[in-house]
C-alpha cells in the first residue's frame, strides 16, 4: 500500500445497518473534533442513546451489527460529554476512535517479485483447485473497481460506507490492487493471476483517498465493514489496514465475524521492523500476516514478532511482499508490503474453502499456520523473530487434496568431478503431478542434508568421509506433499587421502578498516587470497553467526546488523580444496541510534505565535550530524547543516494550529525527533 496513514470515516449503510449522518463543520480556529466509540447494553439501545445525545454532537451513527454507536463532538466538550455518557444506564463503555492506516510500502524495484507466488507454492496448489465462485472474499478497503483482469461478473454488489447510496468503487487504487492479488483472472494474458482466480469479491468501502496520496477512515467504520462482510456471506475477510490502538470495536467486529464463520486476515503493517501489535490483525482469532521475500528474509520495514519472546508472538505467518495486479486506471503495477501479503493469504484461504467447503474458519486458520514453512536463516542476525512462510500447496494437501504419484528426479549435479575434503554443492531438481515438497541427501545410511523445494536457495551440501578414495554411494530423495518418495543413487568419486598441504589460505587485505562506523548493512571483502591447493570457499561470520559463503574471488558478502549498536566482529574463514582453513578477523562499530537532539530556545507547547519564529537546536552524535530539520505539521520548512543550529518558520504561511518537531540525521542516516509541541497562530 502507498499511504502513510489511513483514517476510516463512517458513512450510512441503510436504515437497517447504519443510522443517518448529520454533520456540522467545526470552525477553522477550533481544535479538531473528537470521534467517540460508545458501547451500549443491547442493540435496541443504540437509537435511544443517539437520540438522547444528538443535540450535543456534530455527527452520530450506529455501528453495523454491534452493540455500539459512534459520535463526533467538539474537542472542548469531550470530557463533559464522556462523563454524561458513562452516567447513562444504557452505556457500557466509551473510548476514542482509532485511526487506521493502509499497510502498503512505497513502490520498490523488487527483483524477487516474479518468484513470490512460486515461493508460496501457489502454482502447485492450482493443480488441485483454482477456487470456486461459491467462495466469497470480502475486501474491506477503499473499494474495488472492475477492470480487465477482474471483471464485474466476479464482483458482488457490496457496500459503500464512505458515501452512502453510491457503488463501492475505488477512489484510491489500494482496494482494487488487493482484490486483484486475491482473485484476478488466470490465463488471460493480463498482468498476473490472483491466488484464487475463480472466487468472488465482495467490496466493502471503508477508506477514502486523501490529498496526501493515502487513504483514511476510522475504526468504527472498519468494524462496520467487517461485520457487514460477515453478515453477507464472506468466508474470508481481508483487512489490509491497521492501527496500533487496541480498539474495542475492532475486537468485537473480529469476534462477530468468527461467530458467523468468517476468517479475518489482517496485515501486520510496516514500521521499520518493529514488533508493536497492529490491529485488527493482532486480535484473536484474526490471522496476522507479515511480509517476506521469497528467500524468507523479512521485506523492507515489515513488522516482526519480538525476538526471543514466544509469549509475545502475534504475527502468525509471512506472505509474499510484492505481487502484481491491475489498478482502477487499467494499468498493471505492484502491490507492495503487508497489504500484498495479507491479500495473498486471503487468496490461499479462499482456495482452502473451495477445496473443502465444510471446513470451519478455525480449521483453515490452523492449517495455514501449521503448514507454513520455516525459512532457513542460519547465521542471519535479525532484530525480530521470523514467522513461517505461506505454503499454499501444503495447506490444500493438509485439508484432503489427494496426491498418489511420486516425484521424478530430473537432475542433481552430484557426480560433477571428483570430491575432495570440502565436498560439493548439490542442486536438485524434480517434477511432480502436484508439487515437490523437498529433498534429502542420504550417505552411509544417514540423512546428511535436506531442503524445501519452495525455498529460494535449494542447495544442499555433500561432504565425503576423510581419508577415502574410490566410489561412494549417495542417494538423493525427492518427496512430495503426500510423502511419496523417489530415490536415485549415485556412485560419487571421492579422493580425500592424506593431504600434503596442511595450512589454510592466506589473504593480503580485509575491508572495511578496523573501527569503521557502519549502519544497518555493510559489505565486507577479503582479497589477495591464495593457497597451493586452491581456494574452495570463503565463509563470513558476524558476531558468531554465519552470514554466508562465497566461492569465487574477489570474496565479498553483505552483513546486516539491523538495529544493533556496538562492536561487530567479522571473521572470514578461508578453506582450501584439502579442507585446511585460516581465519581473518576485523572489528567494526555498528551505529543505529539516532542523534541526541533538543530544542534549546523556542516558544513552548501551546504557545501563541506570529510572524517569523526562530528555533534554536542542539544536536550531537559520534558519527557526526548531517543535518537538522524543522517540521511543521509533518512537513520540512527549514534545514540547517552547521551547528549551532538555528531554524526559522514564517507562521503566517502555516495553519493556525501547528505541530512543531525537530528532526536530526547523523552522517550514517540515523534520525531522531524531538517531542512535539503545538503552537497557535495569533
PDB file of N, CA and C in Angstrom, residues 224-309:
ATOM      1  N   UNK A 224     -17.620  -1.696  11.169  1.00  0.00           N
ATOM      2  CA  UNK A 224     -18.870  -1.859  10.421  1.00  0.00           C
ATOM      3  C   UNK A 224     -18.645  -2.661   9.144  1.00  0.00           C
ATOM      4  N   UNK A 225     -17.521  -2.393   8.463  1.00  0.00           N
ATOM      5  CA  UNK A 225     -17.222  -3.127   7.239  1.00  0.00           C
ATOM      6  C   UNK A 225     -17.009  -4.610   7.489  1.00  0.00           C
ATOM      7  N   UNK A 226     -16.326  -4.939   8.584  1.00  0.00           N
ATOM      8  CA  UNK A 226     -16.072  -6.346   8.909  1.00  0.00           C
ATOM      9  C   UNK A 226     -17.379  -7.067   9.229  1.00  0.00           C
ATOM     10  N   UNK A 227     -18.226  -6.438  10.061  1.00  0.00           N
ATOM     11  CA  UNK A 227     -19.478  -7.102  10.437  1.00  0.00           C
ATOM     12  C   UNK A 227     -20.417  -7.226   9.236  1.00  0.00           C
ATOM     13  N   UNK A 228     -20.440  -6.208   8.367  1.00  0.00           N
ATOM     14  CA  UNK A 228     -21.271  -6.300   7.159  1.00  0.00           C
ATOM     15  C   UNK A 228     -20.822  -7.471   6.295  1.00  0.00           C
ATOM     16  N   UNK A 229     -19.510  -7.592   6.109  1.00  0.00           N
ATOM     17  CA  UNK A 229     -18.987  -8.678   5.275  1.00  0.00           C
ATOM     18  C   UNK A 229     -19.361 -10.036   5.854  1.00  0.00           C
ATOM     19  N   UNK A 230     -19.210 -10.183   7.176  1.00  0.00           N
ATOM     20  CA  UNK A 230     -19.525 -11.460   7.810  1.00  0.00           C
ATOM     21  C   UNK A 230     -21.002 -11.793   7.684  1.00  0.00           C
ATOM     22  N   UNK A 231     -21.859 -10.771   7.802  1.00  0.00           N
ATOM     23  CA  UNK A 231     -23.304 -10.989   7.730  1.00  0.00           C
ATOM     24  C   UNK A 231     -23.778 -11.253   6.308  1.00  0.00           C
ATOM     25  N   UNK A 232     -22.923 -11.003   5.320  1.00  0.00           N
ATOM     26  CA  UNK A 232     -23.339 -11.143   3.927  1.00  0.00           C
ATOM     27  C   UNK A 232     -22.567 -12.234   3.185  1.00  0.00           C
ATOM     28  N   UNK A 233     -22.181 -13.262   3.916  1.00  0.00           N
ATOM     29  CA  UNK A 233     -21.710 -14.485   3.290  1.00  0.00           C
ATOM     30  C   UNK A 233     -20.239 -14.594   2.998  1.00  0.00           C
ATOM     31  N   UNK A 234     -19.401 -13.649   3.438  1.00  0.00           N
ATOM     32  CA  UNK A 234     -17.965 -13.751   3.174  1.00  0.00           C
ATOM     33  C   UNK A 234     -17.363 -14.861   4.029  1.00  0.00           C
ATOM     34  N   UNK A 235     -16.643 -15.792   3.406  1.00  0.00           N
ATOM     35  CA  UNK A 235     -15.903 -16.807   4.165  1.00  0.00           C
ATOM     36  C   UNK A 235     -14.563 -16.251   4.625  1.00  0.00           C
ATOM     37  N   UNK A 236     -14.008 -15.319   3.834  1.00  0.00           N
ATOM     38  CA  UNK A 236     -12.723 -14.694   4.150  1.00  0.00           C
ATOM     39  C   UNK A 236     -12.917 -13.187   4.109  1.00  0.00           C
ATOM     40  N   UNK A 237     -12.372 -12.480   5.111  1.00  0.00           N
ATOM     41  CA  UNK A 237     -12.468 -11.018   5.162  1.00  0.00           C
ATOM     42  C   UNK A 237     -11.049 -10.461   5.207  1.00  0.00           C
ATOM     43  N   UNK A 238     -10.645  -9.789   4.129  1.00  0.00           N
ATOM     44  CA  UNK A 238      -9.300  -9.214   4.050  1.00  0.00           C
ATOM     45  C   UNK A 238      -9.299  -7.788   4.587  1.00  0.00           C
ATOM     46  N   UNK A 239      -8.402  -7.523   5.546  1.00  0.00           N
ATOM     47  CA  UNK A 239      -8.262  -6.178   6.125  1.00  0.00           C
ATOM     48  C   UNK A 239      -6.803  -5.757   5.988  1.00  0.00           C
ATOM     49  N   UNK A 240      -6.462  -5.177   4.851  1.00  0.00           N
ATOM     50  CA  UNK A 240      -5.088  -4.723   4.608  1.00  0.00           C
ATOM     51  C   UNK A 240      -4.905  -3.300   5.120  1.00  0.00           C
ATOM     52  N   UNK A 241      -5.291  -3.083   6.360  1.00  0.00           N
ATOM     53  CA  UNK A 241      -5.106  -1.809   7.056  1.00  0.00           C
ATOM     54  C   UNK A 241      -4.883  -2.130   8.521  1.00  0.00           C
ATOM     55  N   UNK A 242      -4.417  -1.142   9.300  1.00  0.00           N
ATOM     56  CA  UNK A 242      -4.192  -1.430  10.715  1.00  0.00           C
ATOM     57  C   UNK A 242      -4.078  -0.154  11.522  1.00  0.00           C
ATOM     58  N   UNK A 243      -4.125  -0.339  12.828  1.00  0.00           N
ATOM     59  CA  UNK A 243      -3.897   0.716  13.807  1.00  0.00           C
ATOM     60  C   UNK A 243      -3.149   0.096  14.971  1.00  0.00           C
ATOM     61  N   UNK A 244      -2.356   0.885  15.672  1.00  0.00           N
ATOM     62  CA  UNK A 244      -1.670   0.368  16.857  1.00  0.00           C
ATOM     63  C   UNK A 244      -2.546   0.455  18.097  1.00  0.00           C
ATOM     64  N   UNK A 245      -3.741   1.007  17.952  1.00  0.00           N
ATOM     65  CA  UNK A 245      -4.679   1.094  19.076  1.00  0.00           C
ATOM     66  C   UNK A 245      -5.531  -0.170  19.145  1.00  0.00           C
ATOM     67  N   UNK A 246      -5.582  -0.769  20.325  1.00  0.00           N
ATOM     68  CA  UNK A 246      -6.389  -1.976  20.528  1.00  0.00           C
ATOM     69  C   UNK A 246      -7.847  -1.568  20.708  1.00  0.00           C
ATOM     70  N   UNK A 247      -8.497  -1.280  19.595  1.00  0.00           N
ATOM     71  CA  UNK A 247      -9.865  -0.780  19.597  1.00  0.00           C
ATOM     72  C   UNK A 247     -10.851  -1.868  20.016  1.00  0.00           C
ATOM     73  N   UNK A 248     -11.721  -1.524  20.957  1.00  0.00           N
ATOM     74  CA  UNK A 248     -12.736  -2.485  21.386  1.00  0.00           C
ATOM     75  C   UNK A 248     -13.705  -2.796  20.246  1.00  0.00           C
ATOM     76  N   UNK A 249     -14.020  -1.794  19.446  1.00  0.00           N
ATOM     77  CA  UNK A 249     -14.921  -2.033  18.319  1.00  0.00           C
ATOM     78  C   UNK A 249     -14.330  -3.058  17.354  1.00  0.00           C
ATOM     79  N   UNK A 250     -13.032  -2.940  17.058  1.00  0.00           N
ATOM     80  CA  UNK A 250     -12.408  -3.900  16.156  1.00  0.00           C
ATOM     81  C   UNK A 250     -12.379  -5.293  16.777  1.00  0.00           C
ATOM     82  N   UNK A 251     -12.143  -5.369  18.097  1.00  0.00           N
ATOM     83  CA  UNK A 251     -12.177  -6.676  18.760  1.00  0.00           C
ATOM     84  C   UNK A 251     -13.551  -7.313  18.611  1.00  0.00           C
ATOM     85  N   UNK A 252     -14.598  -6.525  18.848  1.00  0.00           N
ATOM     86  CA  UNK A 252     -15.949  -7.069  18.764  1.00  0.00           C
ATOM     87  C   UNK A 252     -16.302  -7.438  17.320  1.00  0.00           C
ATOM     88  N   UNK A 253     -15.805  -6.665  16.360  1.00  0.00           N
ATOM     89  CA  UNK A 253     -16.085  -6.976  14.956  1.00  0.00           C
ATOM     90  C   UNK A 253     -15.417  -8.281  14.533  1.00  0.00           C
ATOM     91  N   UNK A 254     -14.170  -8.494  14.959  1.00  0.00           N
ATOM     92  CA  UNK A 254     -13.477  -9.743  14.634  1.00  0.00           C
ATOM     93  C   UNK A 254     -14.207 -10.933  15.250  1.00  0.00           C
ATOM     94  N   UNK A 255     -14.666 -10.770  16.491  1.00  0.00           N
ATOM     95  CA  UNK A 255     -15.399 -11.859  17.131  1.00  0.00           C
ATOM     96  C   UNK A 255     -16.736 -12.107  16.437  1.00  0.00           C
ATOM     97  N   UNK A 256     -17.387 -11.026  16.010  1.00  0.00           N
ATOM     98  CA  UNK A 256     -18.645 -11.152  15.262  1.00  0.00           C
ATOM     99  C   UNK A 256     -18.413 -11.968  13.989  1.00  0.00           C
ATOM    100  N   UNK A 257     -17.322 -11.665  13.296  1.00  0.00           N
ATOM    101  CA  UNK A 257     -17.011 -12.407  12.074  1.00  0.00           C
ATOM    102  C   UNK A 257     -16.777 -13.881  12.378  1.00  0.00           C
ATOM    103  N   UNK A 258     -16.017 -14.155  13.450  1.00  0.00           N
ATOM    104  CA  UNK A 258     -15.755 -15.545  13.821  1.00  0.00           C
ATOM    105  C   UNK A 258     -17.051 -16.274  14.162  1.00  0.00           C
ATOM    106  N   UNK A 259     -17.948 -15.588  14.880  1.00  0.00           N
ATOM    107  CA  UNK A 259     -19.233 -16.199  15.247  1.00  0.00           C
ATOM    108  C   UNK A 259     -20.081 -16.508  14.017  1.00  0.00           C
ATOM    109  N   UNK A 260     -19.828 -15.791  12.915  1.00  0.00           N
ATOM    110  CA  UNK A 260     -20.574 -16.020  11.675  1.00  0.00           C
ATOM    111  C   UNK A 260     -19.788 -16.899  10.689  1.00  0.00           C
ATOM    112  N   UNK A 261     -18.711 -17.535  11.154  1.00  0.00           N
ATOM    113  CA  UNK A 261     -17.982 -18.485  10.322  1.00  0.00           C
ATOM    114  C   UNK A 261     -17.007 -17.881   9.347  1.00  0.00           C
ATOM    115  N   UNK A 262     -16.643 -16.611   9.525  1.00  0.00           N
ATOM    116  CA  UNK A 262     -15.721 -15.946   8.600  1.00  0.00           C
ATOM    117  C   UNK A 262     -14.331 -15.843   9.218  1.00  0.00           C
ATOM    118  N   UNK A 263     -13.302 -15.928   8.385  1.00  0.00           N
ATOM    119  CA  UNK A 263     -11.917 -15.790   8.818  1.00  0.00           C
ATOM    120  C   UNK A 263     -11.416 -14.399   8.450  1.00  0.00           C
ATOM    121  N   UNK A 264     -11.040 -13.607   9.456  1.00  0.00           N
ATOM    122  CA  UNK A 264     -10.480 -12.273   9.229  1.00  0.00           C
ATOM    123  C   UNK A 264      -8.967 -12.408   9.079  1.00  0.00           C
ATOM    124  N   UNK A 265      -8.431 -11.875   7.979  1.00  0.00           N
ATOM    125  CA  UNK A 265      -6.994 -11.916   7.719  1.00  0.00           C
ATOM    126  C   UNK A 265      -6.498 -10.481   7.620  1.00  0.00           C
ATOM    127  N   UNK A 266      -5.539 -10.123   8.489  1.00  0.00           N
ATOM    128  CA  UNK A 266      -5.101  -8.732   8.585  1.00  0.00           C
ATOM    129  C   UNK A 266      -3.618  -8.556   8.339  1.00  0.00           C
ATOM    130  N   UNK A 267      -3.248  -7.386   7.851  1.00  0.00           N
ATOM    131  CA  UNK A 267      -1.845  -7.054   7.603  1.00  0.00           C
ATOM    132  C   UNK A 267      -1.184  -6.589   8.890  1.00  0.00           C
ATOM    133  N   UNK A 268       0.084  -6.982   9.065  1.00  0.00           N
ATOM    134  CA  UNK A 268       0.821  -6.666  10.287  1.00  0.00           C
ATOM    135  C   UNK A 268       1.456  -5.283  10.243  1.00  0.00           C
ATOM    136  N   UNK A 269       1.437  -4.620   9.088  1.00  0.00           N
ATOM    137  CA  UNK A 269       1.993  -3.271   8.986  1.00  0.00           C
ATOM    138  C   UNK A 269       3.493  -3.287   8.778  1.00  0.00           C
ATOM    139  N   UNK A 270       4.037  -2.129   8.383  1.00  0.00           N
ATOM    140  CA  UNK A 270       5.482  -1.993   8.259  1.00  0.00           C
ATOM    141  C   UNK A 270       5.923  -0.686   8.885  1.00  0.00           C
ATOM    142  N   UNK A 271       6.552  -0.810  10.055  1.00  0.00           N
ATOM    143  CA  UNK A 271       7.057   0.339  10.805  1.00  0.00           C
ATOM    144  C   UNK A 271       8.527   0.123  11.131  1.00  0.00           C
ATOM    145  N   UNK A 272       9.315  -0.229  10.110  1.00  0.00           N
ATOM    146  CA  UNK A 272      10.756  -0.387  10.256  1.00  0.00           C
ATOM    147  C   UNK A 272      11.101  -1.523  11.216  1.00  0.00           C
ATOM    148  N   UNK A 273      10.515  -2.700  10.958  1.00  0.00           N
ATOM    149  CA  UNK A 273      10.824  -3.937  11.674  1.00  0.00           C
ATOM    150  C   UNK A 273      10.434  -3.899  13.151  1.00  0.00           C
ATOM    151  N   UNK A 274       9.471  -3.096  13.509  1.00  0.00           N
ATOM    152  CA  UNK A 274       9.033  -3.038  14.905  1.00  0.00           C
ATOM    153  C   UNK A 274       8.168  -4.257  15.233  1.00  0.00           C
ATOM    154  N   UNK A 275       7.970  -4.478  16.551  1.00  0.00           N
ATOM    155  CA  UNK A 275       7.161  -5.618  16.985  1.00  0.00           C
ATOM    156  C   UNK A 275       5.883  -5.178  17.684  1.00  0.00           C
ATOM    157  N   UNK A 276       5.552  -3.861  17.631  1.00  0.00           N
ATOM    158  CA  UNK A 276       4.310  -3.394  18.239  1.00  0.00           C
ATOM    159  C   UNK A 276       3.118  -4.043  17.545  1.00  0.00           C
ATOM    160  N   UNK A 277       2.136  -4.448  18.324  1.00  0.00           N
ATOM    161  CA  UNK A 277       0.961  -5.101  17.758  1.00  0.00           C
ATOM    162  C   UNK A 277       0.147  -4.120  16.925  1.00  0.00           C
ATOM    163  N   UNK A 278      -0.364  -4.619  15.795  1.00  0.00           N
ATOM    164  CA  UNK A 278      -1.243  -3.853  14.916  1.00  0.00           C
ATOM    165  C   UNK A 278      -2.587  -4.569  14.825  1.00  0.00           C
ATOM    166  N   UNK A 279      -3.639  -3.776  14.866  1.00  0.00           N
ATOM    167  CA  UNK A 279      -4.994  -4.327  14.906  1.00  0.00           C
ATOM    168  C   UNK A 279      -5.762  -3.915  13.647  1.00  0.00           C
ATOM    169  N   UNK A 280      -6.700  -4.762  13.157  1.00  0.00           N
ATOM    170  CA  UNK A 280      -7.256  -5.960  13.803  1.00  0.00           C
ATOM    171  C   UNK A 280      -6.430  -7.224  13.635  1.00  0.00           C
ATOM    172  N   UNK A 281      -5.280  -7.188  12.944  1.00  0.00           N
ATOM    173  CA  UNK A 281      -4.515  -8.415  12.704  1.00  0.00           C
ATOM    174  C   UNK A 281      -4.160  -9.130  14.003  1.00  0.00           C
ATOM    175  N   UNK A 282      -3.810  -8.353  15.047  1.00  0.00           N
ATOM    176  CA  UNK A 282      -3.364  -8.951  16.308  1.00  0.00           C
ATOM    177  C   UNK A 282      -4.516  -9.392  17.196  1.00  0.00           C
ATOM    178  N   UNK A 283      -5.744  -9.173  16.757  1.00  0.00           N
ATOM    179  CA  UNK A 283      -6.909  -9.544  17.556  1.00  0.00           C
ATOM    180  C   UNK A 283      -7.300 -10.987  17.259  1.00  0.00           C
ATOM    181  N   UNK A 284      -7.245 -11.851  18.274  1.00  0.00           N
ATOM    182  CA  UNK A 284      -7.687 -13.238  18.079  1.00  0.00           C
ATOM    183  C   UNK A 284      -9.182 -13.269  17.804  1.00  0.00           C
ATOM    184  N   UNK A 285      -9.665 -14.138  16.890  1.00  0.00           N
ATOM    185  CA  UNK A 285      -8.899 -15.143  16.145  1.00  0.00           C
ATOM    186  C   UNK A 285      -8.514 -14.710  14.732  1.00  0.00           C
ATOM    187  N   UNK A 286      -8.279 -13.414  14.511  1.00  0.00           N
ATOM    188  CA  UNK A 286      -7.803 -12.979  13.193  1.00  0.00           C
ATOM    189  C   UNK A 286      -6.430 -13.587  12.917  1.00  0.00           C
ATOM    190  N   UNK A 287      -6.056 -13.651  11.649  1.00  0.00           N
ATOM    191  CA  UNK A 287      -4.760 -14.180  11.236  1.00  0.00           C
ATOM    192  C   UNK A 287      -3.877 -13.002  10.835  1.00  0.00           C
ATOM    193  N   UNK A 288      -2.747 -12.820  11.523  1.00  0.00           N
ATOM    194  CA  UNK A 288      -1.848 -11.693  11.280  1.00  0.00           C
ATOM    195  C   UNK A 288      -0.756 -12.101  10.295  1.00  0.00           C
ATOM    196  N   UNK A 289      -0.527 -11.244   9.278  1.00  0.00           N
ATOM    197  CA  UNK A 289       0.386 -11.598   8.186  1.00  0.00           C
ATOM    198  C   UNK A 289       1.475 -10.537   8.034  1.00  0.00           C
ATOM    199  N   UNK A 290       2.733 -10.963   8.082  1.00  0.00           N
ATOM    200  CA  UNK A 290       3.877 -10.096   7.798  1.00  0.00           C
ATOM    201  C   UNK A 290       4.322 -10.318   6.351  1.00  0.00           C
ATOM    202  N   UNK A 291       5.299  -9.515   5.911  1.00  0.00           N
ATOM    203  CA  UNK A 291       5.761  -9.586   4.519  1.00  0.00           C
ATOM    204  C   UNK A 291       7.189 -10.109   4.465  1.00  0.00           C
ATOM    205  N   UNK A 292       7.453 -10.970   3.474  1.00  0.00           N
ATOM    206  CA  UNK A 292       8.793 -11.536   3.325  1.00  0.00           C
ATOM    207  C   UNK A 292       9.136 -11.683   1.855  1.00  0.00           C
ATOM    208  N   UNK A 293      10.440 -11.685   1.573  1.00  0.00           N
ATOM    209  CA  UNK A 293      10.937 -12.016   0.244  1.00  0.00           C
ATOM    210  C   UNK A 293      10.878 -13.531   0.061  1.00  0.00           C
ATOM    211  N   UNK A 294      10.957 -14.008  -1.164  1.00  0.00           N
ATOM    212  CA  UNK A 294      10.871 -15.458  -1.382  1.00  0.00           C
ATOM    213  C   UNK A 294      11.957 -16.263  -0.686  1.00  0.00           C
ATOM    214  N   UNK A 295      13.081 -15.628  -0.318  1.00  0.00           N
ATOM    215  CA  UNK A 295      14.121 -16.357   0.402  1.00  0.00           C
ATOM    216  C   UNK A 295      13.864 -16.420   1.900  1.00  0.00           C
ATOM    217  N   UNK A 296      12.710 -15.912   2.346  1.00  0.00           N
ATOM    218  CA  UNK A 296      12.363 -15.973   3.756  1.00  0.00           C
ATOM    219  C   UNK A 296      12.796 -14.776   4.562  1.00  0.00           C
ATOM    220  N   UNK A 297      13.647 -13.923   4.000  1.00  0.00           N
ATOM    221  CA  UNK A 297      14.068 -12.729   4.723  1.00  0.00           C
ATOM    222  C   UNK A 297      12.915 -11.737   4.817  1.00  0.00           C
ATOM    223  N   UNK A 298      12.821 -10.995   5.917  1.00  0.00           N
ATOM    224  CA  UNK A 298      11.746 -10.004   6.039  1.00  0.00           C
ATOM    225  C   UNK A 298      11.839  -8.962   4.931  1.00  0.00           C
ATOM    226  N   UNK A 299      10.699  -8.567   4.399  1.00  0.00           N
ATOM    227  CA  UNK A 299      10.663  -7.495   3.409  1.00  0.00           C
ATOM    228  C   UNK A 299      10.970  -6.172   4.089  1.00  0.00           C
ATOM    229  N   UNK A 300      11.314  -5.180   3.290  1.00  0.00           N
ATOM    230  CA  UNK A 300      11.741  -3.890   3.819  1.00  0.00           C
ATOM    231  C   UNK A 300      10.704  -3.312   4.776  1.00  0.00           C
ATOM    232  N   UNK A 301      11.110  -3.139   6.035  1.00  0.00           N
ATOM    233  CA  UNK A 301      10.286  -2.443   7.016  1.00  0.00           C
ATOM    234  C   UNK A 301       9.167  -3.231   7.638  1.00  0.00           C
ATOM    235  N   UNK A 302       8.924  -4.487   7.216  1.00  0.00           N
ATOM    236  CA  UNK A 302       7.785  -5.227   7.755  1.00  0.00           C
ATOM    237  C   UNK A 302       7.900  -5.395   9.262  1.00  0.00           C
ATOM    238  N   UNK A 303       6.780  -5.357   9.948  1.00  0.00           N
ATOM    239  CA  UNK A 303       6.794  -5.625  11.374  1.00  0.00           C
ATOM    240  C   UNK A 303       7.075  -7.100  11.618  1.00  0.00           C
ATOM    241  N   UNK A 304       7.619  -7.400  12.809  1.00  0.00           N
ATOM    242  CA  UNK A 304       8.050  -8.758  13.132  1.00  0.00           C
ATOM    243  C   UNK A 304       7.637  -9.097  14.555  1.00  0.00           C
ATOM    244  N   UNK A 305       7.687 -10.388  14.879  1.00  0.00           N
ATOM    245  CA  UNK A 305       7.464 -10.805  16.255  1.00  0.00           C
ATOM    246  C   UNK A 305       8.646 -10.383  17.118  1.00  0.00           C
ATOM    247  N   UNK A 306       8.413 -10.163  18.439  1.00  0.00           N
ATOM    248  CA  UNK A 306       9.526  -9.811  19.326  1.00  0.00           C
ATOM    249  C   UNK A 306      10.578 -10.919  19.338  1.00  0.00           C
ATOM    250  N   UNK A 307      11.843 -10.539  19.442  1.00  0.00           N
ATOM    251  CA  UNK A 307      12.937 -11.501  19.447  1.00  0.00           C
ATOM    252  C   UNK A 307      13.002 -12.215  20.789  1.00  0.00           C
ATOM    253  N   UNK A 308      13.105 -13.547  20.757  1.00  0.00           N
ATOM    254  CA  UNK A 308      13.269 -14.371  21.959  1.00  0.00           C
ATOM    255  C   UNK A 308      12.177 -14.145  22.992  1.00  0.00           C
ATOM    256  N   UNK A 309      10.967 -13.946  22.518  1.00  0.00           N
ATOM    257  CA  UNK A 309       9.840 -13.727  23.428  1.00  0.00           C
ATOM    258  C   UNK A 309       8.612 -14.454  22.893  1.00  0.00           C
TER     259      UNK A 309
END
